[in-house]
Amino acid sequence: GAGVSQSPRYKVTKRGQDVALRCDPISGHVSLYWYRQALGQGPEFLTYFNYEAQQDKSGLPNDRFSAERPEGSISTLTIQRTEQRDSAMYRCASSSSGSEQYFGPGTRLTVT
Amino acid sequence: AQRVTQPEKLLSVFKGAPVELKCNYSYSGSPELFWYVQYSRQRLQLLLRHISRESIKGFTADLNKGETSFHLKKPFAQEEDSAMYYCAPDNYGQNFVFGPGTRLSVLP
């Protein structure tokens, strides 16, 4: 069907608030990845899932960041007590074979 | 530690000139190598992967294990090639790392 979708596309939040970013992968894709991208830099790996199992969360910067994919499809990346340094583009990608990744449009998060 | 370097942040060439975007990696194991591209106002997408040995949009990339390089080349650049290019080794889904990117600007 359609490609990877993410919502919201833009999120402005005040410092200290929690935010939840959603990723809807391509139907049937086993693997789902989260990245963060600061302006002028490449995507920075955060975490990835195979089905509902979180395989690697070594890229999550601290315990304010968490992700889940409870039914092996849609995933949510949650940032608690946001800080200004969390402002970035958050990108989601999915893959059927663990190789080529298909990216969503990203969520631009701004913490004021 | 896994590292990817793309030494040029910006590369400007004239239309019709050859272009080479450099990528060097420091990786354990035998990663698969990819180039991803992001055109203006579009999402990041795969350009090519070394294992397929294809030429996509006139681009090729040769994996040099001795030099741990995976440079992207095109003999005659076109204006529509202007974009951000990211080199990305993938150790089969583990520690997926993107390079910092090179902005290619093809001038008329």
XYZ file of C-alpha atoms in Angstrom:
220
model
C 0.000 0.000 0.000
C 1.159 3.494 0.754
C 4.633 4.190 2.047
C 5.742 4.772 5.593
C 3.730 7.474 7.300
C 4.519 9.504 10.389
C 2.412 11.755 12.534
C 2.360 14.476 13.406
C 4.484 16.026 10.684
C 5.264 19.006 12.905
C 5.122 19.240 16.679
C 5.850 22.266 18.800
C 5.887 21.639 22.518
C 6.972 23.414 25.642
C 9.958 22.250 27.603
C 8.988 19.675 30.186
C 6.032 18.264 28.249
C 5.862 14.680 27.007
C 5.487 13.965 23.286
C 4.540 10.837 21.369
C 5.586 10.400 17.753
C 3.891 7.794 15.653
C 5.169 5.686 12.781
C 3.015 3.532 10.534
C 5.297 1.245 8.506
C 4.674 -0.377 5.155
C 2.284 -3.260 5.681
C 4.100 -6.524 6.252
C 7.487 -4.992 6.962
C 9.183 -6.857 9.757
C 11.741 -4.283 10.807
C 11.111 -0.737 11.983
C 13.776 1.837 12.754
C 13.823 5.205 14.500
C 16.405 7.893 13.761
C 16.978 11.439 14.879
C 18.484 13.990 12.531
C 19.855 17.344 13.567
C 20.223 20.111 11.012
C 23.243 19.555 8.773
C 23.912 16.047 10.038
C 23.111 12.539 8.961
C 20.401 10.438 10.589
C 21.417 9.146 14.016
C 20.219 5.670 14.903
C 17.978 5.464 17.965
C 16.387 2.020 18.075
C 14.903 -0.741 15.960
C 12.339 -3.526 16.165
C 11.815 -6.851 14.505
C 8.082 -7.494 14.764
C 7.194 -6.328 18.300
C 10.590 -7.074 19.817
C 12.941 -4.183 20.399
C 16.241 -5.536 19.103
C 18.552 -2.650 19.822
C 17.954 0.493 21.830
C 21.551 1.475 22.230
C 21.005 4.710 20.343
C 18.395 6.113 22.692
C 20.192 9.076 24.304
C 18.795 8.665 27.818
C 15.914 7.178 29.784
C 13.540 9.976 28.773
C 13.344 8.279 25.375
C 11.397 5.076 24.864
C 9.789 3.254 21.978
C 7.284 0.501 21.556
C 5.717 -1.516 18.803
C 3.178 -3.630 20.715
C 1.529 -5.435 17.815
C 4.426 -5.545 15.444
C 3.073 -2.798 13.216
C 2.635 0.814 14.360
C 5.354 2.167 16.598
C 5.432 5.071 19.021
C 8.524 6.962 20.104
C 7.913 8.776 23.372
C 10.031 11.562 24.796
C 9.280 12.483 28.385
C 10.056 15.861 29.964
C 11.257 17.300 26.677
C 14.265 19.574 26.576
C 15.325 22.075 23.936
C 18.160 19.811 22.844
C 15.532 17.241 21.793
C 14.526 19.517 18.904
C 15.257 17.671 15.677
C 13.732 15.768 12.790
C 12.654 12.296 13.895
C 12.613 9.767 11.088
C 11.082 6.330 10.935
C 11.921 3.629 8.406
C 10.728 0.112 7.766
C 12.244 -2.850 6.008
C 11.066 -6.243 4.895
C 14.422 -7.933 4.818
C 16.515 -6.044 7.331
C 18.360 -4.456 4.440
C 16.935 -1.646 2.294
C 15.007 0.805 4.434
C 11.986 2.827 3.344
C 11.716 6.135 5.125
C 8.769 8.170 6.244
C 8.531 11.935 5.807
C 9.730 12.618 9.343
C 8.332 14.549 12.291
C 9.900 17.932 12.957
C 9.941 18.420 16.750
C 10.542 21.854 18.196
C 10.835 22.263 21.948
C 10.418 25.834 23.121
C 33.598 1.811 17.006
C 31.611 1.908 13.793
C 32.342 5.084 11.876
C 31.457 6.535 8.511
C 33.145 9.595 7.106
C 32.131 11.703 4.157
C 34.852 14.333 3.977
C 32.998 16.859 1.818
C 30.004 18.632 3.322
C 29.389 20.395 0.019
C 30.459 19.482 -3.487
C 29.732 21.762 -6.406
C 30.276 20.708 -9.999
C 29.133 21.990 -13.356
C 26.579 20.096 -15.406
C 28.305 17.473 -17.522
C 31.343 17.229 -15.265
C 32.278 14.000 -13.478
C 31.404 13.747 -9.826
C 32.752 11.593 -7.007
C 31.305 11.613 -3.517
C 33.687 10.024 -1.058
C 32.828 7.624 1.725
C 35.139 5.796 4.083
C 34.033 3.443 6.806
C 35.467 1.816 9.852
C 33.410 -1.230 10.618
C 33.812 -4.647 12.090
C 32.560 -7.599 10.128
C 31.508 -7.352 6.497
C 28.859 -4.712 6.286
C 26.617 -4.190 3.338
C 27.107 -0.714 1.889
C 24.371 1.633 0.737
C 24.032 5.101 -0.672
C 20.863 6.984 0.238
C 19.746 10.231 -1.380
C 17.401 12.987 -0.332
C 16.158 15.345 -3.029
C 14.686 18.684 -2.043
C 11.367 18.277 -0.200
C 11.389 14.502 -0.626
C 11.992 11.731 1.832
C 15.251 9.855 2.217
C 15.428 6.979 -0.244
C 17.807 4.269 -1.327
C 19.974 5.109 -4.331
C 22.041 1.972 -4.612
C 23.617 -0.882 -2.666
C 26.974 -2.440 -3.385
C 25.719 -5.999 -3.383
C 23.527 -5.402 -6.417
C 26.351 -3.899 -8.470
C 23.830 -1.811 -10.392
C 24.072 1.586 -11.979
C 21.200 3.764 -10.807
C 20.542 7.119 -12.505
C 24.054 6.818 -13.925
C 25.657 6.430 -10.505
C 27.926 3.563 -9.555
C 29.780 2.768 -6.363
C 32.662 0.384 -5.897
C 33.422 -1.198 -2.594
C 37.157 -1.187 -1.882
C 37.692 -3.355 1.152
C 41.418 -2.603 1.255
C 40.798 1.127 1.523
C 37.449 0.628 3.317
C 35.889 3.032 0.870
C 32.623 3.115 -1.045
C 32.840 6.181 -3.246
C 29.866 7.180 -5.398
C 30.632 8.208 -8.953
C 28.884 9.550 -12.013
C 30.685 10.452 -15.220
C 28.381 13.305 -16.289
C 26.475 15.136 -13.563
C 22.987 16.484 -14.250
C 21.195 19.335 -12.504
C 18.591 16.917 -11.170
C 21.348 15.108 -9.279
C 21.516 18.018 -6.828
C 20.633 16.514 -3.441
C 21.994 15.303 -0.114
C 23.812 11.983 -0.327
C 24.412 9.704 2.645
C 26.710 6.718 2.785
C 25.464 3.988 5.105
C 27.012 0.661 6.049
C 24.572 -1.829 7.481
C 25.819 -4.662 9.589
C 22.644 -6.568 8.856
C 20.401 -4.429 10.975
C 22.797 -3.887 13.826
C 24.096 -0.445 14.671
C 22.901 1.134 11.471
C 25.041 4.220 10.949
C 24.686 6.985 8.375
C 27.478 9.232 7.295
C 27.135 12.983 7.866
C 26.138 13.525 4.250
C 27.448 15.453 1.266
C 25.360 18.102 -0.445
C 25.875 17.865 -4.167
C 25.134 20.989 -6.128
C 25.198 20.684 -9.910
C 25.506 24.074 -11.513
C 24.063 24.867 -14.948
